[in-house]
Amino acid sequence: MTFPSENANPDETIEMLETSDRRLGIMCSHCARFRYLKLTNYALEDTLSSLTRSLKCSRCGSEEVEAVAVERDDQTGYWPAERS
């Protein structure tokens, strides 16, 4: 998977994700779930760090989640698969 990158910026905004053709994902540290979130559900000025503080896992309820910017795989062009 191509997230999060070593140079990931927690202050990136939803608008920055939209303009760079990336998607918003949520990763749960507790149950290892990864899901995509719709960018349109959030304000353009929301940052990854603010979303990380406000989100929780819908599967296990843990607040130990991270909002991440997700890029397509360079070789295949596909988006990484979700994990439950």
XYZ file of N, CA and C in Angstrom:
252
model
N 0.836 -1.176 0.000
C 0.000 0.000 0.000
C 0.877 1.233 0.000
N 0.326 2.321 -0.460
C 1.113 3.537 -0.563
C 0.658 4.593 0.438
N 0.473 4.195 1.688
C 0.106 5.151 2.718
C 0.595 4.666 4.056
N 0.730 5.459 5.073
C 1.061 6.858 4.866
C 2.512 6.968 4.441
N 2.816 7.948 3.670
C 4.191 8.093 3.204
C 5.071 8.622 4.325
N 6.367 8.419 4.172
C 7.302 8.879 5.203
C 7.224 10.387 5.384
N 6.864 11.093 4.318
C 6.783 12.547 4.404
C 5.326 13.013 4.479
N 4.467 12.189 5.075
C 3.056 12.549 5.221
C 2.938 13.808 6.070
N 2.045 14.669 5.658
C 1.856 15.940 6.339
C 0.509 15.920 7.063
N 0.492 15.901 8.395
C -0.777 15.858 9.127
C -1.599 17.132 8.975
N -0.987 18.192 8.427
C -1.709 19.444 8.230
C -2.288 19.575 6.829
N -2.237 18.492 6.050
C -2.863 18.522 4.730
C -4.370 18.635 4.896
N -4.994 19.362 4.001
C -6.436 19.584 4.075
C -7.170 18.686 3.083
N -8.471 18.612 3.262
C -9.324 17.864 2.334
C -9.184 18.455 0.931
N -9.107 19.766 0.848
C -8.944 20.424 -0.452
C -7.650 19.972 -1.133
N -6.576 19.829 -0.373
C -5.302 19.375 -0.939
C -5.421 17.943 -1.459
N -6.172 17.098 -0.760
C -6.377 15.725 -1.229
C -7.148 15.723 -2.542
N -8.192 16.543 -2.626
C -8.992 16.611 -3.847
C -8.159 17.049 -5.046
N -7.349 18.075 -4.859
C -6.592 18.617 -5.989
C -5.428 17.735 -6.408
N -4.987 16.830 -5.541
C -3.863 15.953 -5.883
C -4.312 14.525 -6.215
N -5.614 14.330 -6.437
C -6.170 13.026 -6.823
C -5.815 11.930 -5.823
N -5.971 12.251 -4.540
C -5.778 11.261 -3.479
C -7.095 11.074 -2.748
N -7.173 10.011 -1.973
C -8.384 9.706 -1.220
C -8.097 9.758 0.273
N -9.163 9.906 1.038
C -9.070 9.938 2.491
C -9.374 8.549 3.028
N -8.488 8.051 3.873
C -8.697 6.750 4.497
C -8.600 6.859 5.999
N -9.137 5.859 6.689
C -9.025 5.773 8.142
C -8.464 4.396 8.475
N -7.406 4.394 9.293
C -6.783 3.142 9.730
C -6.942 3.040 11.239
N -7.424 1.882 11.696
C -7.608 1.644 13.131
C -6.429 0.840 13.661
N -5.784 1.359 14.679
C -4.652 0.661 15.295
C -5.104 -0.533 16.126
N -6.326 -0.499 16.600
C -6.822 -1.550 17.489
C -7.237 -2.812 16.733
N -8.056 -2.664 15.676
C -8.564 -3.844 14.958
C -7.999 -3.977 13.546
N -7.105 -3.081 13.139
C -6.431 -3.100 11.833
C -7.372 -2.874 10.657
N -8.499 -2.256 10.900
C -9.437 -1.972 9.820
C -8.948 -0.770 9.022
N -9.131 -0.840 7.700
C -8.843 0.291 6.821
C -10.053 0.503 5.935
N -10.552 1.721 5.903
C -11.694 2.072 5.073
C -11.462 3.431 4.438
N -12.094 3.626 3.282
C -12.094 4.934 2.641
C -13.258 5.753 3.176
N -13.056 7.060 3.269
C -14.095 7.989 3.685
C -14.370 8.943 2.531
N -15.612 9.383 2.401
C -15.979 10.311 1.334
C -15.460 11.708 1.664
N -14.739 12.293 0.741
C -14.212 13.641 0.952
C -15.331 14.657 1.131
N -16.458 14.426 0.466
C -17.557 15.397 0.519
C -18.228 15.471 1.887
N -17.926 14.541 2.783
C -18.501 14.581 4.134
C -17.781 15.562 5.050
N -16.694 16.150 4.574
C -15.865 17.003 5.421
C -15.637 18.349 4.756
N -15.379 19.356 5.578
C -15.108 20.699 5.068
C -13.754 20.723 4.365
N -13.628 21.554 3.347
C -12.386 21.634 2.579
C -11.193 22.013 3.442
N -11.422 22.761 4.522
C -10.316 23.209 5.374
C -9.974 22.214 6.486
N -10.730 21.138 6.639
C -10.400 20.113 7.642
C -9.043 19.493 7.327
N -8.237 19.277 8.360
C -6.911 18.676 8.179
C -6.927 17.213 8.608
N -5.923 16.473 8.154
C -5.800 15.075 8.557
C -5.664 14.960 10.071
N -4.904 15.865 10.681
C -4.714 15.790 12.136
C -6.008 16.085 12.890
N -6.816 17.026 12.407
C -8.085 17.313 13.092
C -9.064 16.155 12.929
N -9.046 15.514 11.773
C -9.913 14.349 11.570
C -9.463 13.179 12.434
N -8.157 12.994 12.563
C -7.636 11.918 13.414
C -8.135 12.079 14.845
N -8.171 13.313 15.332
C -8.634 13.566 16.701
C -10.144 13.369 16.850
N -10.911 13.560 15.777
C -12.372 13.535 15.907
C -13.028 12.225 15.481
N -12.306 11.348 14.807
C -12.899 10.108 14.299
C -12.697 8.943 15.254
N -13.532 7.936 15.097
C -13.323 6.671 15.796
C -13.720 5.547 14.853
N -13.247 4.363 15.135
C -13.498 3.198 14.294
C -14.964 2.783 14.414
N -15.622 2.608 13.275
C -17.030 2.203 13.320
C -17.183 0.709 13.597
N -16.104 -0.032 13.474
C -16.168 -1.475 13.743
C -15.999 -1.781 15.231
N -14.918 -1.266 15.846
C -14.631 -1.624 17.242
C -14.843 -0.461 18.215
N -15.051 0.751 17.695
C -15.290 1.904 18.557
C -14.038 2.568 19.098
N -12.873 2.079 18.715
C -11.618 2.627 19.215
C -11.384 4.040 18.684
N -10.794 4.875 19.522
C -10.391 6.213 19.093
C -8.946 6.220 18.607
N -8.302 5.058 18.604
C -6.923 4.925 18.131
C -6.919 4.740 16.616
N -7.319 5.797 15.913
C -7.383 5.763 14.455
C -6.499 6.852 13.885
N -6.189 6.705 12.614
C -5.397 7.713 11.920
C -6.042 7.996 10.577
N -6.298 9.273 10.301
C -6.772 9.689 8.989
C -5.546 9.817 8.091
N -5.596 9.174 6.925
C -4.431 9.147 6.045
C -4.814 9.527 4.620
N -3.854 10.121 3.920
C -3.998 10.396 2.495
C -3.528 9.158 1.739
N -4.351 8.678 0.817
C -4.052 7.441 0.104
C -3.853 7.745 -1.374
N -2.787 7.173 -1.935
C -2.485 7.333 -3.357
C -2.678 6.009 -4.076
N -2.883 6.095 -5.389
C -2.950 4.891 -6.212
C -1.592 4.203 -6.219
N -1.596 2.897 -6.420
C -0.355 2.143 -6.560
C 0.348 2.609 -7.832
N 1.631 2.921 -7.734
C 2.389 3.429 -8.879
C 2.461 2.436 -10.029
N 2.583 1.172 -9.723
C 2.756 0.158 -10.768
C 1.441 -0.260 -11.409
N 0.408 -0.475 -10.609
C -0.850 -0.995 -11.155
C -1.886 0.082 -11.436
N -1.803 1.206 -10.743
C -2.802 2.256 -10.897
C -4.059 2.026 -10.076
N -4.100 0.933 -9.323
C -5.264 0.621 -8.494
C -5.141 1.265 -7.118
N -6.303 1.484 -6.493
C -6.339 1.958 -5.116
C -6.122 0.768 -4.197
N -5.452 0.951 -3.066
C -5.299 -0.142 -2.097
C -6.675 -0.647 -1.634
N -6.761 -1.931 -1.366
C -8.024 -2.536 -0.936
C -8.332 -2.194 0.516
N -9.618 -2.110 0.809
C -10.043 -1.917 2.192
C -9.853 -3.218 2.960
N -9.692 -3.096 4.278
C -9.571 -4.267 5.162
C -10.614 -4.153 6.261
N -11.231 -5.265 6.581
C -12.220 -5.265 7.673
C -11.657 -5.890 8.906
